Coordinates of C-alpha atoms in Angstrom, one line a residue:
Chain A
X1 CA -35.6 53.8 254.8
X2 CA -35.1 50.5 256.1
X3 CA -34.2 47.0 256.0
X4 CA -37.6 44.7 256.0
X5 CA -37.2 40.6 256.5
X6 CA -38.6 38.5 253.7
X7 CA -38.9 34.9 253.8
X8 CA -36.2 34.4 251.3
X9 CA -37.9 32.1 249.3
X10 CA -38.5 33.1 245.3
X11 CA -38.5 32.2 241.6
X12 CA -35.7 32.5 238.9
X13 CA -36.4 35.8 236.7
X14 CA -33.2 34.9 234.7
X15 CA -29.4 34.0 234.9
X16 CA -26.6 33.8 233.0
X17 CA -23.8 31.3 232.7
X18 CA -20.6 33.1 233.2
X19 CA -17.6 30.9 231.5
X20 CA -15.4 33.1 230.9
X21 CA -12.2 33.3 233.4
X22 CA -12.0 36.8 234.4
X23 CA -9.5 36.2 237.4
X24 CA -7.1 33.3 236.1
X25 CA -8.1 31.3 238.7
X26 CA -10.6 29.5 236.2
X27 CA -13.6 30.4 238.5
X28 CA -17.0 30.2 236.7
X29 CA -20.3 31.0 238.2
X30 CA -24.2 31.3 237.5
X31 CA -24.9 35.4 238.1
X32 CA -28.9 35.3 238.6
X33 CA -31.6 37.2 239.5
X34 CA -34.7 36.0 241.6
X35 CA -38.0 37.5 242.0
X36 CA -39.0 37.3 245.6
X37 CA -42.2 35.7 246.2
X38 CA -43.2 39.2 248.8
X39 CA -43.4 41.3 245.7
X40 CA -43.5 41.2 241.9
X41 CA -41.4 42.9 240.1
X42 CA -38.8 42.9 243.8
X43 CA -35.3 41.2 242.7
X44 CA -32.2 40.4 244.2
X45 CA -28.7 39.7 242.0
X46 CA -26.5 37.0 243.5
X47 CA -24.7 34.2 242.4
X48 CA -26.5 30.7 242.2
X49 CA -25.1 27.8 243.9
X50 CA -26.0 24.3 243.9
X51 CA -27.0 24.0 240.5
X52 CA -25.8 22.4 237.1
X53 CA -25.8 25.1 234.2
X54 CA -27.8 22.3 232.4
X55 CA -30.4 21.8 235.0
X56 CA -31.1 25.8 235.5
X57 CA -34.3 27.0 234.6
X58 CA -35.8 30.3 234.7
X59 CA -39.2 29.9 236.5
X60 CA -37.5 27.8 238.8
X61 CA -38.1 27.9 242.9
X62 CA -34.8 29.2 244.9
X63 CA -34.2 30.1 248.7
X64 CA -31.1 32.7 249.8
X65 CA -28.7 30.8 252.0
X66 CA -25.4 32.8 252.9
X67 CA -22.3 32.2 252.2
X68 CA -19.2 33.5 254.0
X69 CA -16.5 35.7 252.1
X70 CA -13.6 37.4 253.6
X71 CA -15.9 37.6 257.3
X72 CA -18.8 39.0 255.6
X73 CA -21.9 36.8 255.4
X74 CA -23.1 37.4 251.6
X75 CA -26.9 36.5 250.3
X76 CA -26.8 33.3 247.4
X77 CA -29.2 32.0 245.8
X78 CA -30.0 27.9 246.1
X79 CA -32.1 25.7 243.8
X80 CA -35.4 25.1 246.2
X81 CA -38.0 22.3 246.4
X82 CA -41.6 23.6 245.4
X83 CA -43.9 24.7 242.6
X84 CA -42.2 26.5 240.0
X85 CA -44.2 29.3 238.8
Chain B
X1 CA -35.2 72.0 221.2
X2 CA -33.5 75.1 219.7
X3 CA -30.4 74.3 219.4
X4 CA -27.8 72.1 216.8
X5 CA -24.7 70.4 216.4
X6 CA -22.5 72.9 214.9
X7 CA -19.6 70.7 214.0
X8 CA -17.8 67.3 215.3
X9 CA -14.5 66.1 215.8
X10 CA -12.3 62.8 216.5
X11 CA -9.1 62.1 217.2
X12 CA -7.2 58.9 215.8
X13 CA -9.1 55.6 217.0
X14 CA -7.2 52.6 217.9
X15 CA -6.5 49.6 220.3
X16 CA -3.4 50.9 221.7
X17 CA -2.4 54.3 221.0
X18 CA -0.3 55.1 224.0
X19 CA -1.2 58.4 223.9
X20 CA -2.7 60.4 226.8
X21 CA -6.5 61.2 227.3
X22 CA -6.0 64.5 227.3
X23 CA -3.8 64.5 224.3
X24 CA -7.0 62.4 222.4
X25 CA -9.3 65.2 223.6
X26 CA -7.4 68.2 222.6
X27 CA -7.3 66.5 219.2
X28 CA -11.0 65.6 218.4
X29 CA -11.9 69.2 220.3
X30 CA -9.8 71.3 217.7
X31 CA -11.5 69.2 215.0
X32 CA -14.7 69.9 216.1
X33 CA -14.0 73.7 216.5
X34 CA -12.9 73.6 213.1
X35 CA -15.6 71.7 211.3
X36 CA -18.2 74.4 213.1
X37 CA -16.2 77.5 211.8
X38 CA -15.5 78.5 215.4
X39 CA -12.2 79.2 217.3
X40 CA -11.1 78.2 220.8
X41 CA -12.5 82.1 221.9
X42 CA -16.4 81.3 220.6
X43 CA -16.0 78.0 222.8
X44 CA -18.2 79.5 226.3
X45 CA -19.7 76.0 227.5
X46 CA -18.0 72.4 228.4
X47 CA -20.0 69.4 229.5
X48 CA -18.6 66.0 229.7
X49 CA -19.6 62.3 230.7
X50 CA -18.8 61.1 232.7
X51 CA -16.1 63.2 234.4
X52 CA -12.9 62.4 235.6
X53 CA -13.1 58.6 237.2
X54 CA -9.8 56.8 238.5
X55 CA -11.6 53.4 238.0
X56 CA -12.1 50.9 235.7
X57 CA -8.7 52.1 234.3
X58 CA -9.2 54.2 231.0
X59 CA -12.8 54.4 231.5
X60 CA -12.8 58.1 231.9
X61 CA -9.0 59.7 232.5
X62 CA -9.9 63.5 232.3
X63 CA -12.7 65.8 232.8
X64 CA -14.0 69.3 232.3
X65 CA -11.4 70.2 234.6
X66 CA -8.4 69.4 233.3
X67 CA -9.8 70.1 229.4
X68 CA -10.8 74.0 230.5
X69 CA -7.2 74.6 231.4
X70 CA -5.7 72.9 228.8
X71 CA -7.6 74.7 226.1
X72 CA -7.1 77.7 228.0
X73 CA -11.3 78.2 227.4
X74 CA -13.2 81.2 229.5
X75 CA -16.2 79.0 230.5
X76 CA -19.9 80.9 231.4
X77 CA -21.1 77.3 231.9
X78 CA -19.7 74.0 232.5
X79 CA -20.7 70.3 233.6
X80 CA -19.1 67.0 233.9
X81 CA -20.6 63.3 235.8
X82 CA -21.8 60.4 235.3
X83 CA -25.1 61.1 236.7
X84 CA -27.1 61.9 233.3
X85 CA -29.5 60.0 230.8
X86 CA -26.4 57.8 229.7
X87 CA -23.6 59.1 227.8
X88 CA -25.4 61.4 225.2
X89 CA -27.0 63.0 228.2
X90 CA -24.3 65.5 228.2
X91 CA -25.1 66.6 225.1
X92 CA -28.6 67.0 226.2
X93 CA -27.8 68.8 229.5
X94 CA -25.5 70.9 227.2
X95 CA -28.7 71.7 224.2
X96 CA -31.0 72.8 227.4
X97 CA -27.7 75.0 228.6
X98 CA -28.2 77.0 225.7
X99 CA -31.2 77.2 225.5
X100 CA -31.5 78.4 228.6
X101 CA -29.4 81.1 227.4
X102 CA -26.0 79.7 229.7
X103 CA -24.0 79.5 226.9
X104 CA -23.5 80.0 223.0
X105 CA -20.8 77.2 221.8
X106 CA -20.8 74.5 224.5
X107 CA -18.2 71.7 223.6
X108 CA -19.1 68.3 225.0
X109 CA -16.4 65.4 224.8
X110 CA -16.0 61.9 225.4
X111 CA -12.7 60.1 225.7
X112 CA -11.3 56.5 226.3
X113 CA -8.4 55.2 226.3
X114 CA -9.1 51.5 227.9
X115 CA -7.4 50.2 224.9
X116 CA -4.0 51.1 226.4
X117 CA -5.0 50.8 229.8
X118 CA -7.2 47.3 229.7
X119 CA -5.0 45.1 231.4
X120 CA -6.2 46.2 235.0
X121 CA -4.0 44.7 237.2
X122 CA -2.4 47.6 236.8
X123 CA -4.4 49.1 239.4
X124 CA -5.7 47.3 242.4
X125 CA -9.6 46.5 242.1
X126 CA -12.0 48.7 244.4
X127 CA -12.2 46.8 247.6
X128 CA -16.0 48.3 248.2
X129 CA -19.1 49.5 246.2
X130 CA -21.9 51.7 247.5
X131 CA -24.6 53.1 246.5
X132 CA -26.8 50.8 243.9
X133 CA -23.3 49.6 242.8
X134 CA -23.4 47.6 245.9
X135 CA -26.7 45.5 244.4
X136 CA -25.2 44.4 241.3
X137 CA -21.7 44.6 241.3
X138 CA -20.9 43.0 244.1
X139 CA -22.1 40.1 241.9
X140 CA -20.5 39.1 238.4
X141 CA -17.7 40.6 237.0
X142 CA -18.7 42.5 234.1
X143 CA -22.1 43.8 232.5
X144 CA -21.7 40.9 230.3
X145 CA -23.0 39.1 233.6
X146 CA -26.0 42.0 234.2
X147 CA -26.8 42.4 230.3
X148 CA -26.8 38.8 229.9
X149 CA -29.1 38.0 232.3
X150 CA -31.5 40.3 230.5
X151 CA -31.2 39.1 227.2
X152 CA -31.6 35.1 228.2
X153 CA -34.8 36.6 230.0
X154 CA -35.6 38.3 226.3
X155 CA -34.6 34.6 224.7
X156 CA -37.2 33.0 227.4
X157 CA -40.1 35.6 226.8
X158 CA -39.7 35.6 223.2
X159 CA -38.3 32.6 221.9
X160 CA -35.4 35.1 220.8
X161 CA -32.9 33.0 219.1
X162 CA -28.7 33.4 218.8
X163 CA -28.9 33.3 215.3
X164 CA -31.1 36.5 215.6
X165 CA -28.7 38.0 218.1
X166 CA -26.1 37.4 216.2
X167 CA -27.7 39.4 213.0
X168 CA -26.5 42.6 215.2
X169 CA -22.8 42.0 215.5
X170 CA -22.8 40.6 211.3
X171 CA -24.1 43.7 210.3
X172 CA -22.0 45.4 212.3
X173 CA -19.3 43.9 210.9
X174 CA -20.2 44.2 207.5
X175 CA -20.7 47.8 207.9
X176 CA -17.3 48.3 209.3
X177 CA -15.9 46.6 206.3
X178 CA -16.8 50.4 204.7
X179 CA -15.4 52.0 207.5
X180 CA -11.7 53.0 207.1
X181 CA -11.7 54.2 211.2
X182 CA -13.3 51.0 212.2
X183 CA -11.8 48.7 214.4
X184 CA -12.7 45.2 212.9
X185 CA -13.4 44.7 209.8
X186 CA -12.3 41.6 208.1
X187 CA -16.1 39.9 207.1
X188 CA -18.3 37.6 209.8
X189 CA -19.8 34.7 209.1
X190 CA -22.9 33.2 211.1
X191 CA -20.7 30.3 211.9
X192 CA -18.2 33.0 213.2
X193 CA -20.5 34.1 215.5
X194 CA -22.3 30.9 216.7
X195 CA -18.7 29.4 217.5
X196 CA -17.2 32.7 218.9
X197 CA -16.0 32.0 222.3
X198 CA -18.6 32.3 225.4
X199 CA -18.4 34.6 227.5
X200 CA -21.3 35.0 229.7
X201 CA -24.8 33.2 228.3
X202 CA -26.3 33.8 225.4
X203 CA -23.2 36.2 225.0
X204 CA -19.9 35.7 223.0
X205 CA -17.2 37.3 222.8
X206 CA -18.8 38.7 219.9
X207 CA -21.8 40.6 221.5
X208 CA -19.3 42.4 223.7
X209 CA -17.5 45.9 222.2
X210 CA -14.1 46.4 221.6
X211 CA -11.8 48.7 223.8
X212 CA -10.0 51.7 222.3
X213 CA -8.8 54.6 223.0
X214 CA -10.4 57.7 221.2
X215 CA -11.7 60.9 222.2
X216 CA -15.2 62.6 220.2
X217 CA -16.0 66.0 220.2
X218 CA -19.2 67.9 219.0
X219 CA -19.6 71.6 219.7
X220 CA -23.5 72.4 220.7
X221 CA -24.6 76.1 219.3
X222 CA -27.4 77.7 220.0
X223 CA -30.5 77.6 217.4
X224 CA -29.7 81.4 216.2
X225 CA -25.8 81.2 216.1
X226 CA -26.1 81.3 212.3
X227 CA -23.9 83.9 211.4
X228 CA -21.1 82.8 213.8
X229 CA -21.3 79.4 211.9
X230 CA -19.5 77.6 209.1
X231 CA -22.4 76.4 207.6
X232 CA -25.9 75.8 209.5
X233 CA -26.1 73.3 212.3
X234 CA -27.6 69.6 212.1
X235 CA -30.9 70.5 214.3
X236 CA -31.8 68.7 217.8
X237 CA -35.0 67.7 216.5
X238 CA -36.3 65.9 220.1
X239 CA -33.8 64.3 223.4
X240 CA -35.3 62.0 225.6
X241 CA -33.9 61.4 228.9
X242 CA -36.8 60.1 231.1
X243 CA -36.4 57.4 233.5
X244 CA -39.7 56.2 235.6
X245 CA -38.4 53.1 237.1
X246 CA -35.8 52.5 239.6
X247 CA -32.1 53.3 238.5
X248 CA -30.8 49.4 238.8
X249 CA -30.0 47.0 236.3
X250 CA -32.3 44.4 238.2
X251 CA -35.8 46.2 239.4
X252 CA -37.5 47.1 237.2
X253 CA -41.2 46.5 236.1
X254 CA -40.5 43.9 233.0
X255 CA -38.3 44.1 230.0
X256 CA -40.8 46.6 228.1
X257 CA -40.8 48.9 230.5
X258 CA -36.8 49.8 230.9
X259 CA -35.3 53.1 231.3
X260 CA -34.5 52.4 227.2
X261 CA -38.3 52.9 226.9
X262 CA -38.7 56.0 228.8
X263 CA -36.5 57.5 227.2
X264 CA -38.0 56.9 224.0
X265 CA -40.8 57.8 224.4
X266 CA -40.0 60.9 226.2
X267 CA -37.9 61.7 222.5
X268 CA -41.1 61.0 220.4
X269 CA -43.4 63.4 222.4
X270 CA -41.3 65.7 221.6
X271 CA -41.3 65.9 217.9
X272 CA -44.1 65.3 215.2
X273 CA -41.6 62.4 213.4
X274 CA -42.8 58.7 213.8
X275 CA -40.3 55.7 213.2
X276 CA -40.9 55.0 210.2
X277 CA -40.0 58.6 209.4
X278 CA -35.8 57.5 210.2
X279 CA -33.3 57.5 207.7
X280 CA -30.6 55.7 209.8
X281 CA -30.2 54.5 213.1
X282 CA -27.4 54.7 215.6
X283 CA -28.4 52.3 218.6
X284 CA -26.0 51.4 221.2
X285 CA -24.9 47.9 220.9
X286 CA -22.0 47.9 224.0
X287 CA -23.5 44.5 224.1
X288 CA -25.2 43.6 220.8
X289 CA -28.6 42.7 223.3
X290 CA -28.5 46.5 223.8
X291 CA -29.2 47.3 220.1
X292 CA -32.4 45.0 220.3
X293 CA -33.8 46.2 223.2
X294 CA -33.1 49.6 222.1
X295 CA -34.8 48.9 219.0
X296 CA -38.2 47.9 220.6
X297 CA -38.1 51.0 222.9
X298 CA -37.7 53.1 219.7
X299 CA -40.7 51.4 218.2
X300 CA -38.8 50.0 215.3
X301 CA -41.0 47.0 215.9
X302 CA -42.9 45.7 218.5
X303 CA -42.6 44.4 222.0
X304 CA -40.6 41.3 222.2
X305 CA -40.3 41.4 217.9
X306 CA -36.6 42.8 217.8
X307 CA -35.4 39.0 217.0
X308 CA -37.4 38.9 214.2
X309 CA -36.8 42.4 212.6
X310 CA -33.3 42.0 212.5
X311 CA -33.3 38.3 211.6
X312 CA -30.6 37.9 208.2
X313 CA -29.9 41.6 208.7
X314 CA -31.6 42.6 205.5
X315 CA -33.7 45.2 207.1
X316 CA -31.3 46.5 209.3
X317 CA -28.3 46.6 206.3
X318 CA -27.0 49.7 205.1
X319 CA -30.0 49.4 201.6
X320 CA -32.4 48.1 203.6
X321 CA -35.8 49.8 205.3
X322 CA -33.3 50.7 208.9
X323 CA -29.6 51.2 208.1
X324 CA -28.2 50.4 211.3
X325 CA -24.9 51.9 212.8
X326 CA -23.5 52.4 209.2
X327 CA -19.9 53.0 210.8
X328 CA -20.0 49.6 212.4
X329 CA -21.2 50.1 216.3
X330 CA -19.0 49.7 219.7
X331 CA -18.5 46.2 218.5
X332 CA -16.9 46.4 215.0
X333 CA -15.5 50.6 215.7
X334 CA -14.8 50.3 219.0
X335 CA -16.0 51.4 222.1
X336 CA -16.1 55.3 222.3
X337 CA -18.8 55.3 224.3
X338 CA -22.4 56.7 223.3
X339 CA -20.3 59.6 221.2
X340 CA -19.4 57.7 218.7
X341 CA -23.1 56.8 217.5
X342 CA -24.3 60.6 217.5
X343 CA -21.0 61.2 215.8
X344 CA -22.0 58.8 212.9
X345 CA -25.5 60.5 213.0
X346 CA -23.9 63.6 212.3
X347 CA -21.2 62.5 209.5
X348 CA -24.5 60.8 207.6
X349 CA -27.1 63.8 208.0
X350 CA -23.8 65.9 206.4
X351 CA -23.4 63.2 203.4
X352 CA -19.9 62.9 204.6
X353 CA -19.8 59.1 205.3
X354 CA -17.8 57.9 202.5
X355 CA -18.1 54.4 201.1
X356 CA -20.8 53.9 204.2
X357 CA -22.7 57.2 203.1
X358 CA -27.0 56.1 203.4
X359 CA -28.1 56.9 200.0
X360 CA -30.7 59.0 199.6
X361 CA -29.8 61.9 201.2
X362 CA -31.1 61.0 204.7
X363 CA -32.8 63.7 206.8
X364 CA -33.5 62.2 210.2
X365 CA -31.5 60.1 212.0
X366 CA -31.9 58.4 215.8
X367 CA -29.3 58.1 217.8
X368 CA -29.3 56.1 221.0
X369 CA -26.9 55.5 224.2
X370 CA -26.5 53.4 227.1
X371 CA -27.5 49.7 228.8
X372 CA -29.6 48.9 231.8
X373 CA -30.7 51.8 233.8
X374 CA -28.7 54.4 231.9
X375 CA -30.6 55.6 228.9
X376 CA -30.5 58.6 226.7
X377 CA -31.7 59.2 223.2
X378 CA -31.7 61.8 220.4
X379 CA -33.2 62.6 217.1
X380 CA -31.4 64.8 214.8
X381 CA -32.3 66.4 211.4
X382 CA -30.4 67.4 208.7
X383 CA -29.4 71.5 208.4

């Protein structure tokens, strides 16, 4: 078993709008879930930056970018340009 | 399946008991001894979910281990993890034990006391995940996060509505209302529900169970124990506990083809009993999406149709053509974790539910446990 590069690039399967403050630091965040355009059915979970609640739409094109989090480089998704499926 | 339920057993529900897990367990397990005409000496089997886990804080404070000892049992066979077909599949690993001729009286028990212990700063969180832990929960912060992702997927597919959703957590409620040990049960209105707070889309704080601490107890026999027996055993009519997809709450094939389903389907294969042969339902609703889902897989209706079917809640009210979770699910009873549906199974297929009793004197019942890729399921029929 091993690690295989994909192109990063994929559709929104779903999300959901997480508003309630867990922490009490009043952080909220969009949890999704993208199918990767290599392989139906192939999904990743991570949180969804760059995007209004209101303007997320399942269907929609995203890209991973990473973010940096206590020196550890971790996979989010972004809203991308591109046909939505 | 040859084997039955021989009695069952709970200890006092409630938010905050303050009382220790294995004080809860000692108390539902002599119940349960009790209610099958046993004593601690006929007791030669444990098996517990999920075994003894440190985190989240009361999720799981003792297992077999500790339990043996303090009943002073003389085990042939024993089993405790988290590693089963959700939390009823330790009462299925436990019916095969004996019917493999492992044991004669297996006691299986669940306890929780996160009621007590919910406010979880009082540990420090886990500062790493493996395994496929590291997939999802790296991500989110609760399976409100992970379950609600499926169900907006289910609202997207289907057109699935809140006002259906919400149908699960009403009835529910109005259930509880009947049930003395129930956690909530003042009466729910839809506009209850549709301004209940947000917690993670499409789910409120009213789709999400209700921590407790409570421990449930059933002792497992094997088909011929008869004369050992208080009275004859409600039957293990058919378990399922397949899974043919990935164990993840993210990859999988599509949302009919869910561990839920395999399950299912495994149960009906194995018994000549069709849905509409069900004279109540116990369908895990730790998130009221669950209960929907669960209801599909069970072929209650069809794929994608669980918004409609339990639309206004008549069908799925205690008169109507499903009573549903008469005692009032995880989120009106709290959550005891799996047990407490196959525990309500039981108390209706003995007649013993009270105000909440089915009329009619059911004869089957379903019972159903666990979310995502944890899935287990049981029919039962009346001694």
């Amino acid at each position: 078993v091993r690690p295989e590069v994909v192109s990063g690039a994929g559709t929104l399967y779903s999300y959901s709008h997480n508003v309630h403050d867990w922490t009490g630091d009043g952080e909220t965040f969009i949890y999704a879930l993208a199918e990767l355009d290599e392989q139906p059915g192939l999904r990743i979970s991570a949180y969804l930056r760059g995007g209004s609640p209101e303007h997320v739409r399942i269907g929609m094109p995203v890209r991973v970018d990473f973010e940096p989090q206590d020196g550890i480089w971790f996979p989010v998704l972004r809203p991308a340009e591109g046909k939505a499926s | 399946v040859t084997a039955v339920i021989s009695g069952a057993g709970q200890s006092r529900i409630g938010r905050r008991l303050g009382r220790s897990a294995l004080d809860l367990v000692v108390e539902a397990a002599q119940a349960a001894i009790v209610d099958a005409g046993l004593t601690r000496d006929d007791i030669d089997g444990l098996s517990t979910y999920p075994g003894l886990q440190m985190w989240p804080p009361g999720f799981s404070d003792v297992g077999a281990q500790e339990v043996m000892t303090a009943l002073g049992l003389r085990l042939s066979w024993f089993s405790g993890g988290s590693e089963a077909a959700a939390q009823i599949g330790s009462v299925i690993t436990a019916a095969h034990a004996v019917e493999a001729g492992a044991a004669r009286h297996v006691l299986c028990f669940r306890v929780v006391t996160a009621g007590s212990r919910r406010r979880q700063a009082d540990l420090p969180a886990p500062t790493h995940v493996s395994g496929v832990q590291q997939w999802t929960h790296t991500y989110g912060r609760s399976p409100a996060n992970w379950i609600g992702a499926l169900a907006q997927r289910h609202f997207h597919e289907y057109g699935t509505t809140r006002e259906q959703l919400g149908a699960i957590a009403l009835t529910d409620r109005r259930h509880a209302g009947l049930n003395p040990a129930a956690i909530y049960r003042d009466p729910l209105s839809m506009d209850d529900y549709l301004s209940s707070r947000m917690i993670s889309t499409p789910l409120t704080v009213l789709d999400c169970d209700v921590p407790v601490d409570g421990a449930t107890a059933f002792i497992v026999s094997i088909g011929d124990a008869g004369a050992d027996l208080r009275r004859p055993g409600v039957v293990i009519e058919a378990v399922g506990s397949a899974i043919h997809s990935a164990f993840s709450y993210d990859q999988f094939p599509d949302l009919q083809h869910l561990p839920a389903h395999d399950a299912a389907r495994a149960m009906w294969s194995g018994t000549d009993a069709s849905p509409a042969d069900v004279d109540v339902a116990c369908v895990y609703d730790g998130m009221s999406w669950l209960a929907m889902i669960w209801l599909e897989a069970l072929g209650f209706c069809g794929p994608g149709e669980s918004g409609a079917y339990v639309e206004g809640g008549a069908r799925i009210a205690l008169d109507g053509e499903l009573p549903f979770n008469p005692h009032g699910g995880q989120l009106s009873a709290g959550r005891l974790h799996g047990y407490g549906f196959l525990h309500e199974a039981y108390v209706q297929l003995r007649g013993e539910g009270g105000e909440r009793q089915v009329a009619g004197d059911p004869q089957l019942a379903v019972v159903s446990t666990g979310g995502g890729p944890f899935a287990g399921c049981m029919l039962l029929r009346s001694a």
